[in-house]
Short mmCIF file of C-alpha atoms and ligand atoms in Angstrom, two decimals:
data_model
loop_
_atom_site.label_atom_id
_atom_site.label_comp_id
_atom_site.label_asym_id
_atom_site.label_seq_id
_atom_site.Cartn_x
_atom_site.Cartn_y
_atom_site.Cartn_z
CA MET L 1 -0.04 -0.24 -0.05
CA ILE L 2 1.11 3.62 -0.55
CA ASP L 3 0.32 6.63 1.10
CA MET L 4 -1.60 9.26 -0.32
CA ALA L 5 0.97 11.82 0.14
CA VAL L 6 3.54 10.08 -2.08
CA PHE L 7 0.97 9.56 -4.56
CA LYS L 8 0.30 13.05 -4.79
CA GLN L 9 4.18 13.99 -5.05
CA PHE L 10 3.70 11.52 -8.23
CA GLN L 11 0.62 13.27 -9.39
CA ASP L 12 2.29 16.62 -9.16
CA ALA L 13 5.33 15.53 -10.81
CA ILE L 14 3.82 14.23 -14.22
CA SER L 15 1.65 17.67 -14.10
CA HIS L 16 4.75 18.82 -15.68
CA LEU L 17 5.20 16.36 -18.31
CA GLY L 18 4.01 18.68 -21.33
CA GLU L 19 6.52 20.80 -20.62
CA MET L 20 9.23 18.61 -21.92
CA ALA L 21 7.43 18.01 -25.32
CA GLN L 22 9.63 19.03 -27.94
CA PRO L 23 6.64 19.25 -31.11
CA GLU L 24 7.80 19.36 -34.71
CA LYS L 25 7.30 22.81 -36.33
CA LEU L 26 4.97 21.93 -39.25
CA SER L 27 2.90 23.98 -41.66
CA ASP L 28 -1.06 23.06 -41.60
CA GLN L 29 -0.27 21.54 -45.11
CA GLU L 30 2.19 19.15 -43.75
CA ARG L 31 0.11 18.53 -41.00
CA LEU L 32 -3.21 17.53 -43.01
CA SER L 33 -0.76 15.80 -45.69
CA ARG L 34 0.86 13.67 -42.91
CA ALA L 35 -2.39 12.54 -41.28
CA LYS L 36 -4.45 11.95 -44.20
CA ALA L 37 -1.51 9.48 -45.48
CA VAL L 38 -1.56 7.48 -42.21
CA MET L 39 -5.00 7.46 -42.62
CA ARG L 40 -5.02 6.23 -46.11
CA GLN L 41 -2.69 3.94 -45.19
CA LYS L 42 -4.36 2.23 -42.18
CA THR L 43 -7.57 1.80 -43.60
CA ASP L 44 -7.35 -1.69 -44.55
CA ARG L 45 -10.49 -3.79 -45.13
CA ALA L 46 -11.50 -4.40 -41.70
CA LEU L 47 -11.44 -0.65 -41.04
CA ALA L 48 -13.20 0.28 -44.23
CA MET L 49 -15.98 -1.89 -43.35
CA ASP L 50 -16.03 -0.51 -39.88
CA LEU L 51 -16.16 3.18 -41.34
CA GLU L 52 -19.21 1.93 -43.86
CA ALA L 53 -21.17 -0.10 -41.56
CA CYS L 54 -22.32 2.23 -38.93
CA VAL L 55 -26.26 2.57 -38.93
CA ASN L 56 -26.25 5.61 -36.67
CA CYS L 57 -28.11 3.41 -33.93
CA GLY L 58 -26.83 5.35 -31.30
CA TYR L 59 -26.24 1.91 -29.08
CA CYS L 60 -22.48 2.79 -28.61
CA SER L 61 -23.46 6.22 -26.55
CA GLU L 62 -24.87 4.18 -24.29
CA ALA L 63 -22.26 1.91 -23.66
CA CYS L 64 -19.55 4.71 -23.24
CA HIS L 65 -18.73 6.38 -19.94
CA PHE L 66 -17.26 9.83 -21.61
CA TYR L 67 -20.99 10.14 -23.03
CA GLN L 68 -23.04 8.52 -20.55
CA SER L 69 -21.29 10.68 -17.82
CA THR L 70 -21.82 13.93 -20.02
CA GLN L 71 -24.38 13.23 -22.32
CA ASP L 72 -22.58 15.33 -24.57
CA PRO L 73 -23.34 14.26 -28.13
CA LYS L 74 -19.72 15.13 -29.33
CA TYR L 75 -18.63 12.17 -27.32
CA THR L 76 -20.53 9.48 -29.40
CA PRO L 77 -18.44 6.74 -30.00
CA THR L 78 -18.84 6.69 -33.67
CA ARG L 79 -18.46 10.42 -34.29
CA LYS L 80 -14.86 9.72 -32.75
CA LEU L 81 -14.02 8.12 -36.42
CA ASP L 82 -15.92 10.77 -38.44
CA LEU L 83 -12.39 12.21 -39.75
CA LEU L 84 -11.32 8.76 -40.40
CA ARG L 85 -14.87 8.03 -42.22
CA ARG L 86 -14.66 11.09 -44.40
CA VAL L 87 -10.98 10.55 -45.63
CA HIS L 88 -12.21 6.84 -46.34
CA MET L 89 -15.19 8.17 -48.54
CA ARG L 90 -13.61 10.65 -50.61
CA GLU L 91 -10.32 8.93 -51.04
CA THR L 92 -10.60 5.20 -50.76
CA SER L 93 -13.99 4.00 -50.81
CA ALA L 94 -15.55 2.17 -54.06
CA PHE L 95 -17.14 5.64 -55.29
CA ALA L 96 -14.76 7.72 -53.88
CA PRO L 97 -15.18 10.02 -57.15
CA ILE L 98 -18.82 10.68 -56.36
CA ARG L 99 -18.65 10.78 -52.66
CA ARG L 100 -16.04 13.35 -52.71
CA LEU L 101 -19.10 15.46 -54.31
CA PHE L 102 -20.96 15.66 -51.25
CA THR L 103 -18.27 14.57 -48.35
CA ARG L 104 -16.55 17.65 -46.69
CA ASP L 105 -12.93 17.60 -46.63
CA ILE L 106 -11.18 17.53 -43.56
CA THR L 107 -8.81 20.52 -42.06
CA VAL L 108 -6.14 21.17 -39.71
CA ASP L 109 -8.95 22.86 -37.49
CA ASP L 110 -10.80 19.54 -37.64
CA LEU L 111 -7.57 17.49 -36.59
CA GLN L 112 -7.22 20.08 -33.54
CA GLU L 113 -10.53 19.36 -32.51
CA TRP L 114 -10.30 15.57 -33.01
CA GLN L 115 -7.37 15.69 -30.37
CA GLU L 116 -9.64 15.99 -27.49
CA LEU L 117 -12.09 13.43 -28.89
CA VAL L 118 -9.50 10.19 -29.59
CA TYR L 119 -7.13 11.23 -26.79
CA ASP L 120 -8.93 12.61 -23.62
CA ALA L 121 -12.31 11.21 -24.40
CA CYS L 122 -11.54 7.60 -25.60
CA THR L 123 -9.43 5.02 -23.52
CA GLU L 124 -9.99 2.43 -26.29
CA CYS L 125 -11.90 0.54 -23.99
CA GLY L 126 -13.79 -1.54 -26.43
CA ARG L 127 -17.26 -1.18 -24.45
CA CYS L 128 -18.77 0.28 -27.29
CA SER L 129 -18.22 -2.54 -29.71
CA MET L 130 -19.31 -5.02 -27.18
CA VAL L 131 -22.93 -3.33 -27.90
CA CYS L 132 -22.54 -2.35 -31.39
CA PRO L 133 -25.16 -4.82 -33.75
CA MET L 134 -23.06 -4.22 -36.68
CA GLY L 135 -19.54 -4.96 -34.69
CA ILE L 136 -17.82 -1.77 -35.44
CA ASN L 137 -14.38 -1.83 -33.86
CA ILE L 138 -14.20 2.00 -32.77
CA ALA L 139 -11.35 1.17 -30.58
CA ARG L 140 -9.31 0.42 -33.53
CA GLY L 141 -10.28 3.52 -35.32
CA VAL L 142 -9.41 5.53 -32.64
CA ASN L 143 -5.94 4.05 -32.26
CA VAL L 144 -5.50 4.85 -36.07
CA MET L 145 -6.89 8.23 -35.42
CA ARG L 146 -3.97 8.70 -32.35
CA GLU L 147 -1.36 7.43 -34.87
CA ALA L 148 -2.65 10.29 -37.45
CA LEU L 149 -2.34 12.92 -35.03
CA TYR L 150 0.94 11.83 -33.73
CA GLU L 151 2.27 11.86 -36.81
CA ALA L 152 0.88 15.55 -38.00
CA GLY L 153 2.35 16.83 -34.77
CA LEU L 154 -0.67 16.87 -32.77
CA ALA L 155 -0.77 14.36 -29.92
CA PRO L 156 -0.84 15.97 -26.34
CA LEU L 157 2.02 17.37 -25.20
CA GLU L 158 1.97 15.21 -22.14
CA LEU L 159 2.21 12.07 -24.19
CA MET L 160 4.44 13.28 -26.90
CA ALA L 161 6.90 14.03 -24.08
CA VAL L 162 7.07 10.82 -22.50
CA ALA L 163 6.77 9.06 -26.24
CA GLN L 164 10.02 11.38 -27.03
CA GLU L 165 11.96 10.28 -23.93
CA GLN L 166 10.92 6.77 -24.52
CA ALA L 167 12.14 6.73 -28.15
CA GLY L 168 15.15 8.79 -27.50
CA ARG L 169 16.48 7.74 -24.40
CA GLY L 170 15.06 4.60 -23.74
CA THR L 171 13.70 5.68 -20.40
CA VAL L 172 10.06 6.52 -19.22
CA PHE L 173 9.82 9.28 -16.46
CA GLY L 174 13.53 9.13 -15.88
CA VAL L 175 13.63 5.30 -15.14
CA GLY L 176 16.21 3.10 -16.79
CA PRO L 177 18.07 0.33 -15.78
CA ALA L 178 19.91 2.20 -12.77
CA GLU L 179 16.83 3.35 -11.47
CA LEU L 180 15.38 -0.35 -11.44
CA LEU L 181 18.75 -1.79 -9.93
CA GLN L 182 18.01 0.82 -6.90
CA THR L 183 14.46 -0.59 -6.43
CA VAL L 184 15.74 -4.28 -6.82
CA GLU L 185 18.74 -3.56 -4.01
CA ALA L 186 16.06 -1.65 -1.81
CA LEU L 187 13.51 -4.64 -2.17
CA ARG L 188 16.51 -6.91 -1.60
CA ALA L 189 17.26 -5.06 1.92
CA GLN L 190 13.81 -6.28 2.86
CA GLY L 191 14.85 -9.61 2.03
CA ILE L 192 12.92 -10.29 -1.19
CA VAL L 193 14.96 -12.56 -3.65
CA ILE L 194 14.82 -10.98 -7.30
CA PRO L 195 17.05 -12.79 -9.73
CA PHE L 196 18.46 -9.75 -11.72
CA ASP L 197 20.04 -10.11 -15.24
CA ALA L 198 20.31 -13.81 -15.15
CA PRO L 199 21.55 -14.94 -18.45
CA ARG L 200 19.07 -17.77 -18.78
CA ALA L 201 15.46 -18.46 -17.47
CA ASP L 202 12.33 -20.00 -18.13
CA VAL L 203 10.14 -16.92 -16.98
CA MET L 204 11.13 -13.57 -17.66
CA LEU L 205 9.42 -11.02 -15.11
CA VAL L 206 8.59 -7.67 -17.03
CA SER L 207 8.14 -4.70 -14.67
CA THR L 208 7.03 -1.11 -15.14
CA VAL L 209 7.86 2.52 -14.16
CA ILE L 210 5.13 2.92 -12.13
CA ASP L 211 6.02 -0.04 -10.19
CA VAL L 212 9.80 1.30 -9.83
CA LEU L 213 8.30 4.78 -8.88
CA LEU L 214 5.05 4.11 -6.96
CA TYR L 215 3.84 0.70 -6.58
CA GLN L 216 7.27 -1.26 -5.58
CA ASP L 217 5.00 -3.28 -3.28
CA ALA L 218 3.30 -4.88 -6.62
CA LEU L 219 7.01 -6.15 -7.88
CA ALA L 220 7.88 -7.51 -4.74
CA ALA L 221 4.87 -9.30 -4.44
CA THR L 222 4.94 -10.72 -7.97
CA ALA L 223 8.48 -11.72 -7.08
CA ARG L 224 7.70 -13.34 -3.46
CA ILE L 225 4.93 -15.33 -5.75
CA LEU L 226 7.39 -16.83 -8.34
CA ASN L 227 9.88 -17.41 -5.52
CA HIS L 228 7.29 -19.11 -3.42
CA LEU L 229 6.24 -21.55 -6.48
CA GLY L 230 9.78 -22.05 -7.18
CA VAL L 231 9.95 -20.66 -10.76
CA ASN L 232 13.18 -20.27 -12.57
CA TRP L 233 12.82 -16.44 -13.34
CA THR L 234 14.78 -13.28 -14.04
CA LEU L 235 14.12 -9.56 -14.21
CA ARG L 236 16.36 -8.04 -17.04
CA SER L 237 17.66 -4.51 -16.67
CA THR L 238 17.75 -3.92 -20.44
CA GLY L 239 14.11 -5.26 -20.99
CA PHE L 240 12.12 -4.69 -18.31
CA GLU L 241 9.85 -1.72 -19.33
CA ALA L 242 6.14 -2.58 -20.06
CA ALA L 243 4.79 0.71 -20.76
CA ASN L 244 4.66 1.40 -24.26
CA PHE L 245 4.31 4.86 -25.07
CA GLY L 246 4.32 4.50 -28.75
CA LEU L 247 0.87 2.37 -28.64
CA LEU L 248 -0.64 5.29 -25.79
CA SER L 249 0.44 8.46 -28.08
CA GLY L 250 0.20 6.76 -31.36
CA SER L 251 3.72 6.61 -32.43
CA GLU L 252 3.76 3.64 -34.41
CA SER L 253 7.66 3.25 -34.71
CA LEU L 254 8.03 3.63 -31.08
CA GLN L 255 5.31 1.05 -30.38
CA LYS L 256 7.07 -1.57 -32.26
CA ALA L 257 10.80 -0.84 -31.09
CA ALA L 258 9.25 -1.07 -27.29
CA THR L 259 7.81 -4.07 -28.07
CA LYS L 260 11.06 -5.71 -29.77
CA ARG L 261 13.29 -4.91 -26.90
CA LEU L 262 11.21 -7.23 -24.66
CA VAL L 263 11.00 -9.78 -27.22
CA ASP L 264 14.58 -9.63 -28.02
CA GLU L 265 15.04 -9.71 -24.35
CA ALA L 266 12.86 -12.74 -23.99
CA LEU L 267 14.35 -14.59 -26.85
CA ALA L 268 18.05 -14.01 -25.77
CA ILE L 269 17.45 -15.78 -22.22
CA GLY L 270 15.43 -18.42 -23.73
CA ALA L 271 12.14 -17.63 -21.61
CA LYS L 272 9.39 -19.83 -22.43
CA THR L 273 6.80 -17.31 -20.31
CA VAL L 274 7.10 -13.81 -20.19
CA ILE L 275 4.47 -12.48 -17.35
CA MET L 276 3.65 -8.74 -17.60
CA PRO L 277 3.24 -6.56 -14.44
CA GLU L 278 -0.02 -5.32 -13.28
CA CYS L 279 -0.23 -3.02 -16.27
CA GLY L 280 -3.50 -3.18 -18.78
CA HIS L 281 -2.12 -1.69 -22.07
CA ALA L 282 1.27 -3.67 -21.69
CA TYR L 283 -0.34 -6.63 -21.84
CA PRO L 284 -2.09 -6.61 -25.42
CA ALA L 285 0.94 -4.32 -26.89
CA LEU L 286 3.11 -7.79 -26.03
CA ARG L 287 0.68 -10.49 -26.42
CA TRP L 288 -1.91 -9.19 -29.28
CA ASP L 289 0.86 -6.97 -31.33
CA GLY L 290 4.30 -8.83 -30.66
CA ARG L 291 5.61 -10.20 -33.54
CA LEU L 292 9.01 -11.73 -34.37
CA ASP L 293 11.10 -9.53 -36.78
CA ASN L 294 9.88 -12.00 -39.93
CA GLY L 295 6.19 -11.41 -38.66
CA ASP L 296 5.77 -14.89 -36.97
CA PRO L 297 4.05 -15.21 -33.72
CA LEU L 298 6.12 -15.27 -30.39
CA PRO L 299 7.56 -18.59 -29.57
CA PHE L 300 7.09 -17.81 -25.88
CA GLU L 301 3.71 -17.10 -23.98
CA VAL L 302 2.96 -14.19 -22.81
CA LEU L 303 0.75 -13.66 -19.32
CA ALA L 304 -0.59 -11.22 -17.37
CA ALA L 305 0.68 -10.98 -13.67
CA SER L 306 -3.22 -11.65 -12.79
CA GLU L 307 -3.30 -14.10 -15.38
CA PHE L 308 -0.59 -16.05 -14.10
CA VAL L 309 -1.47 -16.06 -10.34
CA GLY L 310 -4.88 -17.01 -11.30
CA ARG L 311 -3.98 -20.12 -13.11
CA GLU L 312 -1.60 -21.31 -10.38
CA VAL L 313 -4.67 -21.04 -8.15
CA GLN L 314 -6.81 -22.74 -10.35
CA SER L 315 -4.48 -25.81 -10.75
CA GLY L 316 -3.91 -26.29 -7.41
CA ARG L 317 0.14 -25.28 -7.32
CA LEU L 318 -0.62 -21.71 -5.47
CA GLN L 319 -2.53 -22.17 -2.27
CA LEU L 320 -2.99 -19.22 0.48
CA GLN L 321 -3.41 -19.28 3.95
CA PRO L 322 -6.87 -18.57 5.30
CA GLY L 323 -7.53 -14.86 5.17
CA ASP L 324 -10.12 -12.75 7.12
CA ALA L 325 -13.67 -13.85 6.25
CA SER L 326 -15.02 -10.76 7.01
CA GLN L 327 -13.37 -9.03 4.15
CA THR L 328 -15.54 -7.85 1.18
CA TYR L 329 -13.94 -7.71 -2.12
CA THR L 330 -15.20 -6.55 -5.70
CA TYR L 331 -12.75 -6.70 -8.45
CA HIS L 332 -12.64 -3.79 -11.33
CA ASP L 333 -11.92 -5.36 -14.64
CA ALA L 334 -9.10 -3.63 -16.62
CA CYS L 335 -10.35 -3.06 -20.28
CA LYS L 336 -7.54 -4.41 -22.04
CA LEU L 337 -7.22 -7.54 -19.54
CA ALA L 338 -10.68 -8.55 -19.56
CA ARG L 339 -12.58 -7.10 -22.54
CA HIS L 340 -9.64 -7.35 -25.25
CA GLY L 341 -7.77 -10.26 -23.34
CA GLY L 342 -10.31 -12.45 -22.23
CA VAL L 343 -8.35 -12.40 -18.61
CA ILE L 344 -11.70 -12.98 -16.48
CA ASP L 345 -11.68 -15.92 -14.83
CA GLU L 346 -8.37 -15.98 -13.32
CA PRO L 347 -8.16 -12.95 -11.17
CA ARG L 348 -11.77 -14.07 -9.95
CA ALA L 349 -10.25 -17.43 -8.85
CA ALA L 350 -7.14 -15.64 -7.19
CA ILE L 351 -9.90 -13.45 -5.04
CA ARG L 352 -12.18 -16.13 -3.99
CA ALA L 353 -8.89 -17.76 -3.04
CA LEU L 354 -8.28 -14.89 -0.13
CA GLY L 355 -10.95 -16.34 1.50
CA GLY L 356 -13.24 -13.15 2.19
CA ASP L 357 -16.78 -12.44 0.52
CA PHE L 358 -16.57 -11.79 -3.27
CA ARG L 359 -18.85 -9.65 -4.71
CA GLU L 360 -19.64 -9.09 -8.83
CA THR L 361 -20.29 -5.51 -9.88
CA ALA L 362 -23.12 -5.14 -12.01
CA PRO L 363 -22.46 -5.08 -14.99
CA THR L 364 -19.19 -7.11 -14.94
CA ALA L 365 -16.45 -8.87 -16.62
CA GLU L 366 -16.36 -8.10 -20.41
CA LEU L 367 -18.97 -5.66 -19.78
CA ASN L 368 -17.59 -4.04 -16.56
CA TRP L 369 -17.28 -0.05 -17.16
CA CYS L 370 -14.08 1.40 -17.78
CA CYS L 371 -12.56 3.47 -14.93
CA GLY L 372 -11.76 6.51 -17.41
CA GLY L 373 -8.12 6.44 -17.01
CA GLY L 374 -6.70 4.24 -19.29
CA ALA L 375 -4.97 4.51 -22.83
CA GLY L 376 -2.71 7.59 -21.42
CA THR L 377 -5.50 9.88 -20.52
CA PHE L 378 -4.63 9.76 -16.94
CA LEU L 379 -1.34 11.60 -18.16
CA ILE L 380 -3.32 14.48 -19.77
CA ASN L 381 -4.09 17.44 -17.60
CA ARG L 382 -6.51 19.21 -19.29
CA ALA L 383 -8.59 15.67 -19.09
CA ALA L 384 -8.72 15.58 -15.17
CA PRO L 385 -12.33 16.82 -15.34
CA LEU L 386 -13.92 14.65 -17.89
CA ARG L 387 -11.85 11.78 -16.49
CA HIS L 388 -13.30 12.55 -13.08
CA LYS L 389 -16.85 12.24 -14.65
CA ALA L 390 -16.22 9.11 -16.17
CA TRP L 391 -14.81 7.60 -13.08
CA GLU L 392 -18.05 8.40 -11.14
CA ILE L 393 -19.88 5.64 -12.94
CA LYS L 394 -17.25 3.29 -11.66
CA ARG L 395 -17.38 4.65 -8.12
CA GLU L 396 -21.13 4.34 -8.21
CA GLN L 397 -20.56 0.90 -9.82
CA ILE L 398 -18.07 -0.40 -6.63
CA ASP L 399 -20.02 1.39 -4.01
CA ALA L 400 -23.41 -0.42 -5.00
CA THR L 401 -21.09 -3.77 -4.24
CA GLY L 402 -20.78 -2.58 -1.02
CA ALA L 403 -17.30 -4.43 -0.89
CA ASN L 404 -14.85 -2.60 1.45
CA THR L 405 -11.91 -3.53 -1.34
CA VAL L 406 -11.99 -3.11 -4.74
CA VAL L 407 -9.00 -5.35 -6.20
CA VAL L 408 -7.39 -3.93 -9.22
CA SER L 409 -4.85 -5.47 -11.70
CA CYS L 410 -3.82 -2.56 -13.60
CA ALA L 411 -1.44 -0.01 -12.23
CA SER L 412 -2.92 2.63 -14.55
CA CYS L 413 -6.70 1.77 -13.14
CA ARG L 414 -5.21 1.90 -9.78
CA LEU L 415 -3.46 5.64 -10.34
CA ASN L 416 -6.88 6.48 -11.67
CA PHE L 417 -8.78 5.33 -8.79
CA MET L 418 -6.52 6.86 -6.38
CA ALA L 419 -6.87 9.80 -7.91
CA GLY L 420 -11.09 9.56 -7.68
CA ALA L 421 -10.72 8.64 -4.33
CA GLU L 422 -8.30 11.59 -3.22
CA SER L 423 -10.69 13.96 -4.67
CA ASP L 424 -14.13 12.39 -3.42
CA GLN L 425 -12.63 11.46 -0.22
CA TRP L 426 -13.75 7.98 -0.90
CA PRO L 427 -13.27 5.66 1.92
CA THR L 428 -12.81 1.89 -0.25
CA ARG L 429 -9.73 0.45 -0.15
CA ILE L 430 -8.11 -0.09 -3.65
CA ALA L 431 -5.54 -3.01 -3.34
CA SER L 432 -3.51 -4.91 -6.08
CA LEU L 433 -4.29 -8.32 -6.88
CA VAL L 434 -0.64 -9.49 -6.26
CA GLU L 435 -0.34 -7.64 -3.21
CA LEU L 436 -3.03 -9.38 -1.66
CA VAL L 437 -2.14 -12.58 -3.07
CA ALA L 438 1.46 -12.60 -1.54
CA GLU L 439 -0.08 -11.10 1.81
CA GLN L 440 -1.33 -14.83 2.29
CA LEU L 441 1.26 -17.04 0.90
CA PRO L 442 1.99 -19.67 3.30
CA THR L 443 5.01 -19.10 5.05
CA ASP L 444 8.27 -20.61 3.64
CA LYS L 445 11.85 -19.97 2.94
CA ALA L 446 11.29 -17.98 -0.30
CA HIS L 447 10.38 -14.28 -0.23
S1 SF4 D 501 -23.34 1.06 -32.41
FE1 SF4 D 501 -22.39 0.68 -34.09
S2 SF4 D 501 -23.92 0.75 -35.89
FE2 SF4 D 501 -24.81 1.95 -33.74
S3 SF4 D 501 -24.24 4.13 -33.96
FE3 SF4 D 501 -22.66 3.00 -32.65
S4 SF4 D 501 -21.10 2.33 -34.02
FE4 SF4 D 501 -22.94 2.78 -35.45
S1 SF4 D 502 -13.72 2.64 -26.75
FE1 SF4 D 502 -14.56 3.10 -24.86
S2 SF4 D 502 -13.87 5.37 -24.17
FE2 SF4 D 502 -13.70 4.81 -26.70
S3 SF4 D 502 -15.46 5.47 -27.49
FE3 SF4 D 502 -15.86 3.13 -27.04
S4 SF4 D 502 -17.09 2.96 -24.99
FE4 SF4 D 502 -16.09 5.25 -25.55
#
């Protein structure tokens, strides 16, 4: 558990990220032509069908926390794809020469307006697609819009700054191998065994800047669980960062480079399994988008920390000490884990093993509400009021369960929950899944 004072220091530090961005100086014409080039290039058959299939039924609005919490029509999910749709209709659709006659071209002002819609007001949570009768993948279209805006130099400065840092220096928020080593040494001083930079290992544990700076207990907890299970694992200084600011900002080249760093590291040590930290977006970035250089699928398994722990519980290999039966738990499904990744049963198995009273939210699992802070929105200063409105839906959903603890398995969700709790004086305990599990490990020699 971290105290609120430390969290507020972190919040204050990240509020200055935008000041470090170095935006490219581009003319309006250059911005427009770069953005359109990305839109054209990324409009494959699946996206073209998505752009043409919308019947304007409005169901997606009901599913989107940004629309629901504001009732503002500008946040209608399908509208977030309007620029992409217009470029497709005018330039790449079957009847483009005719459609061009009655489809207005996009402008730089449009691009600037859409920056808020696709970065601040979309967490790429995918909930809208769950209810869309046409199965339209709005999150993917939004991601393409982010790529177009990044290329046009129009990403929010906060995300641009961190993407530039990760691409240029290989660090995130100034955290690199030296800072990771400091954390490892601090944990070792507490008696936690961390095999660091082992040349070969069956399992490679990946961490993240947020765990290094804030949630060191989550890293310690995962280490203790791995040690308790007798896993042959390591944490590698040159391939530890799960956060992928290429994916969040829209920089495709950085996304690929950040993923490749992890892939190369896992291959170099012969890992059969890579365990991702409690980090939502990092999981799909490696599991679904990760490929070998030749395009082949990854030759190792990628598991989210909650997925790994839950599987060990389900198999009976991991058994916990009886916990406090008076505890009441509910679970927040991180969108990228549950809706996009199908990690639903495993975290629940782990929570049930804690021994308290587990209460599902309504709705739950793949229809659970997003917390409003994912996909990098947490870092965008101006998005705070909108994010808080979206969070209120989540808070009410948790409150309705009457649980005294909400369990999370994504550091980004955890940050957003803590920000909401801090501003609303919300008393519910916010707890990491791996930390709760580690607290109830049977006593043994491995720490
Ligand atoms: S639910 Fe699907 S078809 Fe209906 S408005 Fe939204 S995107 Fe269009
Ligand atoms: S992906 Fe999520 S945040 Fe984005 S439009 Fe759909 S429901 Fe809203």
